[in-house]
Amino acid sequence: MNNLYKYNDFLFESIINDIFLLLESDEPSPTFTWDVKKETEKPVEEKPVTFEWDLTKPNTTSTVLDKLKSFLSKLPKEQIVKYFYKLLDKIKLLPEKTRRKLLVNYASIFLLFCSVGYLVDYSVDHKDDKIVKEFVKVTKKASFEVSQKAVALTEGDYSSDKGDTGNFVDFEMDGKKLKRFIGSKYGISAPVLMKYLGKLPKKEDMINLSYETALDIYKNQYWDDQKIERFCNQSVADVVYDGCVNQGITGMKSVLRNVLRDNGIEISDDVNPFEGDYIKQLNSLEQNKLFDSIKNYREARYKEARTFKRHGAGWLDRLEKITFVD
């Protein structure tokens, strides 16, 4: 059994070595999706870990992630915990930005096999749990209920403001492009209600809109479709979600693209930053700076809006009330 442990330790050290070599080369991170709701079944008894790795291929983040995932999949939970803390010990003294990146990219892989609670339960056995708390921070999910409470405070009852472009829907009749005034309610714009109903709405449809229906629209079209729960900091999720509601999903995609580019992450204008690996990369940044950057770009978009003179003061007041909490 001792030889088995030594062999597994050797394999794990080789993976750690690959991680640090990649860190030195600063190889871009690929898309990697993990689902913390599912746990992979593992054998009860520990067996020798064997692999079919192609050593002729150069190491990339993808191949190292695959190695780590394959390694962990063959271990019982108590051994997975052991290697989890080995990894934390290896990276805990690195600079914060680098440490966060490694926690998001590699430590999060352990959640495929063990829950956060299971891993953290063992932190009492380790003298320094600062890195453990940091791991919990970067891997937790944002709450829709918390973000929605903030939005609900700023979105009122029915609005009949004909100076608000969001209160109209565009449609065609007999080959002519027309507009119909619908209004808005609980922050649900006329175009969003038309998409939800699947038909051209009437003013009465908006007036009779219940808060329960509005909540369903918010949850499905704004929160779930953009995968906002994947943001690890609640304040960042709040400012992103509020932006989707008040400035439109297209507008927030543009905001996030600008933020990604400012941090050296390439993304083209036709790519959705809510998809793939981009939220994960945003989670690896310093969250207070990320929050401020998103707010600044949101403010800039407000000031470019055609109706800023009419609505600008209210928009900026709304944005100012969203504050950062670590």
Coordinates of C-alpha atoms in Angstrom, one line a residue:
M1 CA 0.0 0.0 0.0
N2 CA 2.9 2.4 0.8
N3 CA 4.2 1.8 -2.7
L4 CA 0.8 2.6 -4.1
Y5 CA 0.7 5.9 -2.2
K6 CA 4.2 6.8 -3.4
Y7 CA 3.2 6.0 -7.0
N8 CA 0.0 8.2 -6.7
D9 CA 2.0 11.0 -5.1
F10 CA 4.5 10.8 -8.0
L11 CA 1.7 11.1 -10.6
F12 CA 0.2 14.0 -8.7
E13 CA 3.5 15.8 -8.5
S14 CA 4.0 15.4 -12.2
I15 CA 0.6 17.1 -12.8
I16 CA 1.6 19.9 -10.4
N17 CA 4.8 20.3 -12.3
D18 CA 2.9 20.6 -15.6
I19 CA 0.6 23.2 -14.1
F20 CA 3.6 25.4 -13.0
L21 CA 5.3 24.9 -16.4
L22 CA 2.1 26.2 -18.1
L23 CA 2.0 29.1 -15.6
E24 CA 5.5 30.1 -16.7
S25 CA 4.5 29.9 -20.3
D26 CA 1.2 31.7 -19.6
E27 CA -0.7 29.4 -22.0
P28 CA -4.3 30.7 -22.5
S29 CA -7.0 28.8 -20.6
P30 CA -9.5 26.9 -22.8
T31 CA -13.2 26.3 -22.2
F32 CA -13.9 23.9 -19.5
T33 CA -17.3 23.2 -18.1
W34 CA -17.9 21.6 -14.7
D35 CA -21.1 20.7 -13.0
V36 CA -21.0 20.7 -9.2
K37 CA -24.5 19.0 -9.1
K38 CA -23.1 15.7 -10.3
E39 CA -20.6 13.5 -8.5
T40 CA -18.7 10.9 -10.3
E41 CA -18.9 7.4 -8.8
K42 CA -15.6 6.0 -7.6
P43 CA -14.5 2.5 -6.4
V44 CA -14.6 2.0 -2.7
E45 CA -11.1 0.5 -2.5
E46 CA -8.2 2.5 -3.8
K47 CA -6.5 0.9 -6.8
P48 CA -3.3 1.8 -8.7
V49 CA -4.0 4.8 -10.9
T50 CA -3.2 4.0 -14.5
F51 CA -3.4 6.2 -17.6
E52 CA -3.1 6.2 -21.3
W53 CA -1.5 9.6 -21.7
D54 CA 0.1 10.5 -25.0
L55 CA 3.4 11.9 -23.8
T56 CA 4.3 13.0 -27.3
K57 CA 1.7 15.7 -27.2
P58 CA 2.7 19.1 -25.8
N59 CA 1.1 20.1 -22.5
T60 CA -1.8 22.6 -22.7
T61 CA -4.2 23.6 -20.0
S62 CA -6.7 21.3 -21.6
T63 CA -4.4 18.2 -21.4
V64 CA -3.4 19.0 -17.9
L65 CA -7.0 19.4 -16.8
D66 CA -7.8 16.1 -18.4
K67 CA -4.9 14.5 -16.5
L68 CA -6.0 15.9 -13.2
K69 CA -9.6 14.9 -13.9
S70 CA -8.6 11.3 -14.8
F71 CA -6.3 11.1 -11.8
L72 CA -9.0 12.1 -9.3
S73 CA -11.7 9.9 -10.9
K74 CA -9.8 6.8 -9.9
L75 CA -9.5 7.8 -6.2
P76 CA -11.8 7.4 -3.2
K77 CA -13.0 10.6 -1.6
E78 CA -10.7 10.6 1.3
Q79 CA -7.7 10.5 -1.1
I80 CA -9.2 13.2 -3.3
V81 CA -9.3 15.5 -0.2
K82 CA -5.7 14.7 0.5
Y83 CA -4.6 15.8 -2.9
F84 CA -6.9 18.9 -2.7
Y85 CA -5.0 20.2 0.2
K86 CA -1.7 19.2 -1.4
L87 CA -2.6 21.5 -4.3
L88 CA -3.6 24.3 -2.0
D89 CA -0.3 24.0 -0.1
K90 CA 1.5 24.3 -3.4
I91 CA -0.2 27.5 -4.5
K92 CA -1.0 29.4 -1.3
L93 CA 2.1 31.6 -1.4
L94 CA 1.7 32.7 -5.0
P95 CA 0.6 36.2 -5.9
E96 CA -3.2 36.7 -5.5
K97 CA -3.9 37.1 -9.2
T98 CA -2.0 33.9 -10.0
R99 CA -3.5 32.1 -7.0
R100 CA -7.1 32.9 -8.0
K101 CA -6.4 31.8 -11.6
L102 CA -5.2 28.4 -10.4
L103 CA -8.0 28.0 -7.9
V104 CA -10.6 28.7 -10.6
N105 CA -8.9 26.5 -13.3
Y106 CA -7.6 23.6 -11.3
A107 CA -8.8 23.4 -7.7
S108 CA -12.4 23.7 -9.0
I109 CA -11.9 20.3 -10.7
F110 CA -12.1 18.7 -7.3
L111 CA -15.8 19.8 -7.2
L112 CA -16.6 17.2 -9.9
F113 CA -16.0 14.5 -7.3
C114 CA -16.6 16.1 -3.9
S115 CA -18.9 18.9 -2.7
V116 CA -17.5 22.1 -1.3
G117 CA -18.8 21.2 2.2
Y118 CA -17.0 17.8 2.1
L119 CA -13.7 19.4 1.1
V120 CA -13.9 22.3 3.6
D121 CA -14.9 20.0 6.5
Y122 CA -11.2 18.9 6.6
S123 CA -9.8 22.5 6.8
V124 CA -9.7 22.3 10.6
D125 CA -6.8 19.9 10.2
H126 CA -4.8 22.5 8.4
K127 CA -3.1 25.4 10.2
D128 CA -3.7 28.0 7.5
D129 CA -7.3 28.0 6.2
K130 CA -7.0 31.4 4.4
I131 CA -6.5 29.6 1.1
V132 CA -9.5 27.4 1.9
K133 CA -11.7 30.4 2.4
E134 CA -10.4 31.9 -0.9
F135 CA -11.3 28.6 -2.7
V136 CA -14.8 28.8 -1.3
K137 CA -15.1 32.4 -2.5
V138 CA -14.0 31.7 -6.1
T139 CA -16.2 28.6 -6.5
K140 CA -19.5 29.7 -4.9
K141 CA -22.4 30.7 -7.0
A142 CA -24.4 33.9 -7.0
S143 CA -28.0 34.0 -5.8
F144 CA -30.8 35.1 -8.1
E145 CA -33.0 36.0 -5.1
V146 CA -30.4 38.4 -3.7
S147 CA -29.9 40.1 -7.1
Q148 CA -33.6 40.3 -7.8
K149 CA -34.2 42.1 -4.4
A150 CA -32.0 44.9 -5.5
V151 CA -33.7 45.1 -8.9
A152 CA -37.2 45.0 -7.4
L153 CA -36.4 48.1 -5.3
T154 CA -35.7 50.2 -8.5
E155 CA -38.4 48.8 -10.8
G156 CA -41.8 50.2 -10.1
D157 CA -45.4 49.5 -11.3
Y158 CA -46.8 50.2 -14.7
S159 CA -45.0 53.0 -16.7
S160 CA -46.7 54.9 -19.4
D161 CA -43.6 57.0 -20.3
K162 CA -43.8 57.5 -24.1
G163 CA -40.3 58.9 -24.0
D164 CA -38.9 55.5 -23.1
T165 CA -38.0 53.5 -26.2
G166 CA -38.4 50.3 -24.2
N167 CA -42.1 50.9 -23.9
F168 CA -42.7 50.3 -27.6
V169 CA -42.6 47.2 -29.8
D170 CA -41.8 47.1 -33.5
F171 CA -43.9 45.0 -35.9
E172 CA -44.9 44.8 -39.5
M173 CA -48.3 45.0 -41.0
D174 CA -49.1 44.9 -44.7
G175 CA -45.4 45.4 -45.5
K176 CA -45.2 48.5 -43.3
K177 CA -42.9 48.9 -40.2
L178 CA -44.9 50.1 -37.3
K179 CA -44.6 50.8 -33.6
R180 CA -47.1 50.1 -30.9
F181 CA -47.0 51.6 -27.4
I182 CA -47.3 49.0 -24.7
G183 CA -45.6 50.5 -21.7
S184 CA -43.6 48.6 -19.1
K185 CA -44.1 47.1 -15.7
Y186 CA -41.8 45.8 -12.9
G187 CA -39.0 46.6 -15.3
I188 CA -40.3 44.3 -18.0
S189 CA -40.0 46.2 -21.3
A190 CA -42.5 45.9 -24.2
P191 CA -40.1 43.9 -26.5
V192 CA -39.3 41.4 -23.7
L193 CA -43.0 40.8 -23.0
M194 CA -43.6 40.3 -26.7
K195 CA -40.9 37.6 -26.7
Y196 CA -42.3 36.0 -23.6
L197 CA -45.9 35.9 -25.0
G198 CA -44.9 34.9 -28.4
K199 CA -47.3 37.3 -30.0
L200 CA -47.8 41.1 -30.5
P201 CA -49.0 42.3 -27.1
K202 CA -51.5 45.0 -26.2
K203 CA -51.2 47.7 -23.6
E204 CA -53.7 45.7 -21.4
D205 CA -51.3 42.7 -21.4
M206 CA -48.6 44.9 -19.8
I207 CA -51.0 46.5 -17.3
N208 CA -52.3 43.1 -16.2
L209 CA -48.8 41.6 -15.9
S210 CA -48.4 40.0 -12.5
Y211 CA -45.3 40.1 -10.4
E212 CA -45.1 36.3 -10.5
T213 CA -45.0 36.4 -14.3
A214 CA -42.4 39.2 -14.3
L215 CA -40.3 37.1 -11.9
D216 CA -40.5 34.1 -14.2
I217 CA -39.3 36.3 -17.1
Y218 CA -36.5 37.7 -15.0
K219 CA -35.3 34.2 -13.9
N220 CA -35.5 32.5 -17.3
Q221 CA -34.6 35.2 -19.8
Y222 CA -32.2 37.3 -17.8
W223 CA -30.6 35.2 -15.1
D224 CA -30.7 31.6 -16.4
D225 CA -30.1 32.3 -20.1
Q226 CA -27.0 34.4 -19.2
K227 CA -25.8 31.9 -16.6
I228 CA -25.3 34.7 -14.1
E229 CA -25.2 32.3 -11.2
R230 CA -21.7 31.3 -12.4
F231 CA -20.3 34.6 -11.1
C232 CA -18.5 33.9 -7.8
N233 CA -19.0 37.3 -6.3
Q234 CA -22.6 38.4 -5.5
S235 CA -21.9 42.1 -6.0
V236 CA -20.5 41.4 -9.5
A237 CA -23.5 39.3 -10.3
D238 CA -25.8 42.1 -9.0
V239 CA -24.3 44.8 -11.3
V240 CA -24.3 42.4 -14.3
Y241 CA -27.9 41.3 -13.7
D242 CA -29.1 44.8 -13.1
G243 CA -27.4 45.9 -16.3
C244 CA -29.1 43.1 -18.3
V245 CA -32.5 44.3 -17.0
N246 CA -32.0 48.0 -17.4
Q247 CA -29.6 48.3 -20.3
G248 CA -30.4 45.1 -22.2
I249 CA -28.6 41.8 -22.6
T250 CA -26.9 43.0 -25.8
G251 CA -25.6 46.1 -23.9
M252 CA -24.2 44.0 -21.1
K253 CA -22.5 41.6 -23.6
S254 CA -20.7 44.7 -25.0
V255 CA -19.7 45.8 -21.5
L256 CA -18.2 42.4 -20.6
R257 CA -16.3 42.2 -23.8
N258 CA -14.7 45.5 -23.0
V259 CA -13.8 44.4 -19.5
L260 CA -12.3 41.1 -20.8
R261 CA -10.2 43.0 -23.4
D262 CA -9.0 45.4 -20.7
N263 CA -7.6 42.3 -18.9
G264 CA -5.8 40.9 -21.9
I265 CA -8.5 38.3 -22.8
E266 CA -9.2 38.3 -26.5
I267 CA -12.9 38.1 -27.6
S268 CA -14.5 39.2 -30.9
D269 CA -17.7 41.2 -31.2
D270 CA -19.7 38.2 -32.4
V271 CA -18.8 36.1 -29.4
N272 CA -21.1 35.8 -26.4
P273 CA -19.2 36.5 -23.1
F274 CA -21.8 34.7 -21.1
E275 CA -20.9 31.5 -22.9
G276 CA -17.9 29.2 -22.7
D277 CA -15.0 30.1 -20.4
Y278 CA -15.4 33.8 -20.1
I279 CA -17.3 34.0 -16.8
K280 CA -14.7 31.6 -15.3
Q281 CA -11.9 34.0 -16.5
L282 CA -13.7 36.9 -15.0
N283 CA -13.9 35.0 -11.7
S284 CA -10.1 34.7 -11.6
L285 CA -9.7 38.5 -11.6
E286 CA -9.7 40.8 -8.5
Q287 CA -13.4 41.1 -7.9
N288 CA -13.5 44.7 -6.6
K289 CA -11.6 45.9 -9.6
L290 CA -13.9 43.8 -11.9
F291 CA -16.9 45.4 -10.2
D292 CA -15.6 48.9 -10.7
S293 CA -14.8 48.3 -14.3
I294 CA -18.3 46.9 -15.1
K295 CA -19.8 50.0 -13.4
N296 CA -17.7 52.4 -15.4
Y297 CA -18.6 50.8 -18.7
R298 CA -22.2 50.8 -17.7
E299 CA -22.1 54.5 -16.9
A300 CA -20.4 55.2 -20.2
R301 CA -23.2 53.4 -22.0
Y302 CA -25.9 55.4 -20.1
K303 CA -24.2 58.6 -21.2
E304 CA -24.2 57.6 -24.8
A305 CA -28.0 56.8 -24.8
R306 CA -30.2 59.0 -26.9
T307 CA -32.6 59.7 -23.9
F308 CA -29.8 60.4 -21.3
K309 CA -31.0 63.9 -20.8
R310 CA -34.4 62.7 -19.9
H311 CA -33.6 59.6 -17.8
G312 CA -29.9 60.0 -17.1
A313 CA -30.1 61.2 -13.5
G314 CA -32.3 58.3 -12.5
W315 CA -30.1 55.8 -14.3
L316 CA -26.9 57.0 -12.6
D317 CA -28.6 57.1 -9.2
R318 CA -29.7 53.5 -9.8
L319 CA -26.2 52.5 -10.7
E320 CA -24.6 54.3 -7.7
K321 CA -26.8 52.3 -5.3
I322 CA -25.2 49.1 -6.3
T323 CA -22.1 48.7 -4.1
F324 CA -19.4 46.1 -3.7
V325 CA -19.2 43.7 -0.9
D326 CA -16.4 41.2 -0.7

